Amino acid sequence: MPEIPDLEAIRGFLEPRLRENPVVGVDLTVPWLVRTGAEGVQGLVGHEFVTLRRYGKFLLFATDDEQLLVVNPMLTGRFQWAQASEKKRAGTCLTLRFEDGHELRYADARRMGRWYLVPVDSLMTVPQFEELGPDALEVDEETFLRRIRRHAGQIKSVLTNQKFIAGIGNAYSDEILWEAQLHPHRRRSTMDEDDLRRLYRAMRSTLEWARPILEAEVAEGLYQSNEEWRAHLRVHRKGGEPCPRCGNEVKSQVRGGSETNYCLHCQPLVLG
Ligand SMILES: [Zn+2]
């Protein structure tokens, strides 16, 4: 699932390419992908996107006629920026064609992603949006500390709770907790202020660390295959490999189809 560093890289790649490059065609092969405003999607033709922002796990494309195309790629949504002549990938659900001959294609193997087209002042009508906490790249340390005290449970679940803060998922929560040396199943209620401040700083430094790595990934082009950008991560999906900090074996636990990885030596489980 794309998280903040992935979506920031996509945003940074696309925004300059969309500017002054009007939409000349829309192919929507899976109409129910667009949950709100599907009937207006053809109305994008003739308009251009003036800004591309990210909030949490959503990308927000604002048009020159004050509409907002809101995209949550969920688990398997993938973007491709291609020349019209390039072969389309299987599972392409939506294609925006641009004046300069490029296409922004969206493929989604499990078709769980959600698109919405709403007036720019109606963002809060997008399901889930009103409930989102502050973006993890924007939230300041004191706000983070104040908000996290309302959540007593396992710290990995807290970090990935979009109502607490938005934009962190399964992969980067493992990375952040490894950086902060906190066990993913440790309860927030057992943590003192030093732990929580260390967690906040680890969150910021991990997201900043990943940024240039992912910018380099997309520099040559945006063609996200079904593999995500996860090779650079230090513990996530690295079960059985040595911890880059201490050399002990990285642990792997799979629950409900999602994997959690950590180093028990660097991240001891402290019970409350
Ligand atoms: Zn370790």
Short mmCIF file of C-alpha atoms and ligand atoms in Angstrom, two decimals:
data_model
loop_
_atom_site.label_atom_id
_atom_site.label_comp_id
_atom_site.label_asym_id
_atom_site.label_seq_id
_atom_site.Cartn_x
_atom_site.Cartn_y
_atom_site.Cartn_z
CA MET A 1 0.00 0.00 0.00
CA PRO A 2 1.46 3.35 -0.96
CA GLU A 3 2.38 5.42 2.09
CA ILE A 4 3.68 8.98 2.50
CA PRO A 5 7.14 8.49 0.91
CA ASP A 6 5.68 6.61 -2.08
CA LEU A 7 2.93 9.14 -2.68
CA GLU A 8 5.27 12.11 -2.21
CA ALA A 9 7.56 10.68 -4.89
CA ILE A 10 4.63 10.19 -7.26
CA ARG A 11 3.34 13.68 -6.49
CA GLY A 12 6.76 15.24 -7.09
CA PHE A 13 7.14 13.39 -10.39
CA LEU A 14 3.69 14.19 -11.74
CA GLU A 15 3.03 17.75 -10.67
CA PRO A 16 5.38 19.51 -13.13
CA ARG A 17 4.29 17.17 -15.93
CA LEU A 18 0.60 17.95 -15.45
CA ARG A 19 1.04 21.71 -15.42
CA GLU A 20 -0.20 23.47 -18.57
CA ASN A 21 -0.95 20.08 -20.05
CA PRO A 22 -4.73 19.83 -20.50
CA VAL A 23 -6.62 16.58 -20.37
CA VAL A 24 -7.68 15.56 -23.89
CA GLY A 25 -9.38 12.27 -23.09
CA VAL A 26 -10.53 10.01 -20.28
CA ASP A 27 -10.94 6.23 -20.51
CA LEU A 28 -12.73 4.81 -17.53
CA THR A 29 -13.02 1.07 -18.00
CA VAL A 30 -14.14 0.32 -14.44
CA PRO A 31 -16.80 2.99 -13.82
CA TRP A 32 -17.47 2.09 -10.18
CA LEU A 33 -13.85 2.88 -9.39
CA VAL A 34 -14.98 6.52 -9.24
CA ARG A 35 -17.20 6.42 -6.16
CA THR A 36 -18.41 10.01 -6.36
CA GLY A 37 -18.76 12.12 -9.51
CA ALA A 38 -18.19 9.38 -12.14
CA GLU A 39 -20.72 11.14 -14.39
CA GLY A 40 -18.48 14.23 -14.37
CA VAL A 41 -15.23 12.51 -15.28
CA GLN A 42 -15.56 13.19 -19.02
CA GLY A 43 -15.90 16.87 -18.05
CA LEU A 44 -12.19 16.85 -17.19
CA VAL A 45 -11.47 17.05 -20.93
CA GLY A 46 -10.28 20.53 -21.81
CA HIS A 47 -9.15 21.28 -18.28
CA GLU A 48 -5.76 21.02 -16.61
CA PHE A 49 -4.59 20.18 -13.14
CA VAL A 50 -3.18 23.26 -11.43
CA THR A 51 -1.96 21.64 -8.21
CA LEU A 52 -1.29 18.14 -7.00
CA ARG A 53 -1.22 17.73 -3.25
CA ARG A 54 -1.08 14.77 -0.90
CA TYR A 55 -2.88 14.32 2.38
CA GLY A 56 -2.32 11.09 4.28
CA LYS A 57 -2.69 8.29 1.75
CA PHE A 58 -4.72 10.43 -0.66
CA LEU A 59 -3.58 12.34 -3.75
CA LEU A 60 -5.58 15.48 -4.54
CA PHE A 61 -5.56 16.75 -8.14
CA ALA A 62 -7.11 20.24 -8.35
CA THR A 63 -8.41 21.37 -11.75
CA ASP A 64 -8.52 24.86 -13.25
CA ASP A 65 -12.34 24.80 -12.89
CA GLU A 66 -12.27 24.19 -9.14
CA GLN A 67 -12.85 20.49 -9.07
CA LEU A 68 -10.85 18.01 -7.07
CA LEU A 69 -9.95 14.53 -8.20
CA VAL A 70 -9.24 12.60 -5.00
CA VAL A 71 -7.42 9.26 -5.21
CA ASN A 72 -6.82 6.68 -2.52
CA PRO A 73 -4.87 3.82 -4.17
CA MET A 74 -5.45 1.49 -1.19
CA LEU A 75 -3.53 -1.82 -1.41
CA THR A 76 -2.82 -2.38 -5.08
CA GLY A 77 -3.43 0.90 -6.93
CA ARG A 78 -0.46 1.74 -9.16
CA PHE A 79 0.27 4.71 -11.40
CA GLN A 80 2.03 4.72 -14.73
CA TRP A 81 3.11 7.77 -16.74
CA ALA A 82 3.54 6.57 -20.31
CA GLN A 83 3.49 7.62 -23.93
CA ALA A 84 0.20 6.70 -25.59
CA SER A 85 2.07 4.22 -27.81
CA GLU A 86 3.40 2.22 -24.83
CA LYS A 87 1.69 -1.04 -24.01
CA LYS A 88 -1.02 -0.83 -21.40
CA ARG A 89 -0.56 -2.89 -18.30
CA ALA A 90 -3.13 -5.53 -17.42
CA GLY A 91 -5.61 -4.24 -14.89
CA THR A 92 -5.57 -0.64 -16.13
CA CYS A 93 -8.86 0.82 -14.90
CA LEU A 94 -8.54 4.49 -15.70
CA THR A 95 -6.47 6.49 -18.18
CA LEU A 96 -6.17 10.25 -18.40
CA ARG A 97 -4.78 11.36 -21.75
CA PHE A 98 -2.89 14.63 -21.97
CA GLU A 99 -2.17 17.14 -24.69
CA ASP A 100 1.56 16.39 -24.73
CA GLY A 101 0.92 12.77 -25.76
CA HIS A 102 1.40 11.23 -22.33
CA GLU A 103 -1.09 9.22 -20.36
CA LEU A 104 -1.55 8.83 -16.65
CA ARG A 105 -2.72 5.27 -16.19
CA TYR A 106 -4.05 3.72 -13.05
CA ALA A 107 -4.02 -0.06 -12.62
CA ASP A 108 -5.44 -1.83 -9.62
CA ALA A 109 -5.13 -5.61 -9.38
CA ARG A 110 -7.59 -5.95 -6.51
CA ARG A 111 -9.70 -2.95 -7.55
CA MET A 112 -9.85 -1.68 -3.99
CA GLY A 113 -8.70 1.85 -4.78
CA ARG A 114 -11.14 4.72 -4.64
CA TRP A 115 -11.47 7.81 -6.79
CA TYR A 116 -13.77 10.75 -6.17
CA LEU A 117 -14.50 13.85 -8.24
CA VAL A 118 -15.91 16.62 -6.05
CA PRO A 119 -16.06 20.43 -6.04
CA VAL A 120 -12.90 21.85 -4.50
CA ASP A 121 -14.82 23.09 -1.44
CA SER A 122 -16.41 19.66 -0.81
CA LEU A 123 -13.35 17.64 0.17
CA MET A 124 -14.97 16.75 3.49
CA THR A 125 -17.75 14.89 1.66
CA VAL A 126 -15.17 12.27 0.59
CA PRO A 127 -15.68 9.21 2.83
CA GLN A 128 -13.04 8.91 5.59
CA PHE A 129 -11.66 12.36 4.92
CA GLU A 130 -13.41 14.12 7.75
CA GLU A 131 -12.12 11.56 10.22
CA LEU A 132 -8.44 11.79 9.21
CA GLY A 133 -5.97 13.03 11.76
CA PRO A 134 -3.24 15.52 10.84
CA ASP A 135 -0.80 14.45 8.17
CA ALA A 136 2.26 12.71 9.62
CA LEU A 137 4.62 15.06 7.75
CA GLU A 138 2.80 18.15 9.02
CA VAL A 139 1.98 17.33 12.64
CA ASP A 140 4.23 19.07 15.19
CA GLU A 141 5.75 17.31 18.18
CA GLU A 142 3.45 18.78 20.85
CA THR A 143 0.29 18.00 18.86
CA PHE A 144 1.58 14.46 18.27
CA LEU A 145 2.18 14.02 22.02
CA ARG A 146 -1.21 15.42 22.95
CA ARG A 147 -3.08 13.28 20.42
CA ILE A 148 -1.24 10.02 21.11
CA ARG A 149 -2.24 10.06 24.79
CA ARG A 150 -5.81 9.26 23.74
CA HIS A 151 -4.64 5.92 22.30
CA ALA A 152 -3.57 3.29 24.83
CA GLY A 153 -3.16 0.22 22.60
CA GLN A 154 -0.31 -1.45 20.72
CA ILE A 155 1.92 1.20 19.25
CA LYS A 156 1.97 -0.17 15.71
CA SER A 157 -1.83 -0.06 15.60
CA VAL A 158 -1.76 3.50 16.93
CA LEU A 159 0.75 4.69 14.32
CA THR A 160 -1.24 3.19 11.46
CA ASN A 161 -4.57 4.52 12.75
CA GLN A 162 -5.43 7.18 10.16
CA LYS A 163 -7.69 8.93 12.66
CA PHE A 164 -4.66 9.56 14.89
CA ILE A 165 -2.28 10.68 12.15
CA ALA A 166 -2.64 10.15 8.42
CA GLY A 167 -0.21 8.62 5.96
CA ILE A 168 1.62 5.80 7.75
CA GLY A 169 0.89 2.16 6.94
CA ASN A 170 2.29 -1.27 7.57
CA ALA A 171 5.73 -0.78 6.00
CA TYR A 172 6.78 2.58 7.41
CA SER A 173 5.36 1.86 10.87
CA ASP A 174 7.84 -1.04 11.08
CA GLU A 175 10.66 1.24 9.96
CA ILE A 176 9.74 4.03 12.37
CA LEU A 177 9.45 1.65 15.35
CA TRP A 178 12.79 0.08 14.50
CA GLU A 179 14.34 3.54 14.35
CA ALA A 180 12.75 4.47 17.69
CA GLN A 181 13.71 1.07 19.19
CA LEU A 182 10.16 0.35 20.30
CA HIS A 183 8.53 -3.08 19.96
CA PRO A 184 5.51 -2.91 17.62
CA HIS A 185 3.27 -4.72 20.11
CA ARG A 186 4.26 -2.59 23.07
CA ARG A 187 1.29 -0.71 24.47
CA ARG A 188 1.38 3.05 24.22
CA SER A 189 0.16 3.21 27.81
CA THR A 190 3.50 1.75 28.97
CA MET A 191 5.53 4.52 27.28
CA ASP A 192 6.84 7.60 29.00
CA GLU A 193 7.34 11.02 27.50
CA ASP A 194 10.91 10.24 26.38
CA ASP A 195 9.65 7.19 24.46
CA LEU A 196 6.94 9.25 22.75
CA ARG A 197 9.28 12.09 21.81
CA ARG A 198 11.77 9.54 20.45
CA LEU A 199 8.94 8.01 18.45
CA TYR A 200 7.94 11.36 16.98
CA ARG A 201 11.53 12.14 15.96
CA ALA A 202 11.97 8.67 14.49
CA MET A 203 8.81 9.19 12.45
CA ARG A 204 10.09 12.46 11.04
CA SER A 205 13.61 11.20 10.38
CA THR A 206 12.41 7.96 8.75
CA LEU A 207 10.06 9.80 6.39
CA GLU A 208 12.82 12.30 5.54
CA TRP A 209 15.35 9.49 5.04
CA ALA A 210 13.07 7.71 2.56
CA ARG A 211 12.25 10.80 0.52
CA PRO A 212 15.40 11.10 -1.65
CA ILE A 213 15.57 7.32 -2.08
CA LEU A 214 12.10 7.27 -3.62
CA GLU A 215 12.70 10.45 -5.61
CA ALA A 216 15.62 8.62 -7.21
CA GLU A 217 13.33 5.65 -7.92
CA VAL A 218 10.95 7.77 -9.97
CA ALA A 219 13.52 10.10 -11.54
CA GLU A 220 13.73 7.97 -14.68
CA GLY A 221 9.99 7.54 -15.01
CA LEU A 222 6.87 6.48 -13.22
CA TYR A 223 6.17 2.88 -13.88
CA GLN A 224 5.27 1.25 -10.63
CA SER A 225 5.10 -2.46 -11.19
CA ASN A 226 3.18 -4.68 -8.83
CA GLU A 227 6.25 -4.67 -6.65
CA GLU A 228 6.31 -1.73 -4.31
CA TRP A 229 9.36 0.35 -3.47
CA ARG A 230 10.43 -1.63 -0.44
CA ALA A 231 13.99 -2.83 -1.16
CA HIS A 232 15.61 0.04 0.81
CA LEU A 233 13.70 -0.68 4.01
CA ARG A 234 15.72 -1.89 6.97
CA VAL A 235 13.36 -4.35 8.67
CA HIS A 236 10.04 -4.41 6.84
CA ARG A 237 9.87 -7.62 4.75
CA LYS A 238 13.40 -8.42 5.92
CA GLY A 239 12.43 -11.31 8.21
CA GLY A 240 15.36 -13.71 8.70
CA GLU A 241 17.93 -11.16 7.56
CA PRO A 242 20.39 -9.50 9.97
CA CYS A 243 19.26 -6.32 11.70
CA PRO A 244 21.31 -3.47 10.17
CA ARG A 245 21.91 -2.07 13.67
CA CYS A 246 22.90 -5.09 15.76
CA GLY A 247 23.14 -8.08 13.39
CA ASN A 248 20.52 -10.20 15.17
CA GLU A 249 17.86 -11.82 13.05
CA VAL A 250 14.88 -9.67 12.06
CA LYS A 251 11.64 -11.29 13.24
CA SER A 252 8.55 -11.73 11.13
CA GLN A 253 4.95 -12.07 12.29
CA VAL A 254 2.03 -12.39 9.93
CA ARG A 255 -1.42 -11.55 11.23
CA GLY A 256 -4.49 -11.09 9.12
CA GLY A 257 -2.39 -11.15 5.95
CA SER A 258 -0.10 -8.28 6.94
CA GLU A 259 3.47 -8.72 8.05
CA THR A 260 5.16 -7.04 11.00
CA ASN A 261 8.95 -7.05 11.25
CA TYR A 262 11.19 -6.00 14.10
CA CYS A 263 14.43 -6.80 15.88
CA LEU A 264 13.77 -8.22 19.33
CA HIS A 265 17.26 -7.19 20.48
CA CYS A 266 16.88 -3.53 19.47
CA GLN A 267 13.16 -3.46 20.21
CA PRO A 268 12.58 -5.47 23.41
CA LEU A 269 8.96 -6.04 24.38
CA VAL A 270 8.39 -4.06 27.57
CA LEU A 271 5.21 -5.13 29.32
CA GLY A 272 3.29 -2.61 31.36
ZN ZN B 1 18.77 -5.03 16.08
#
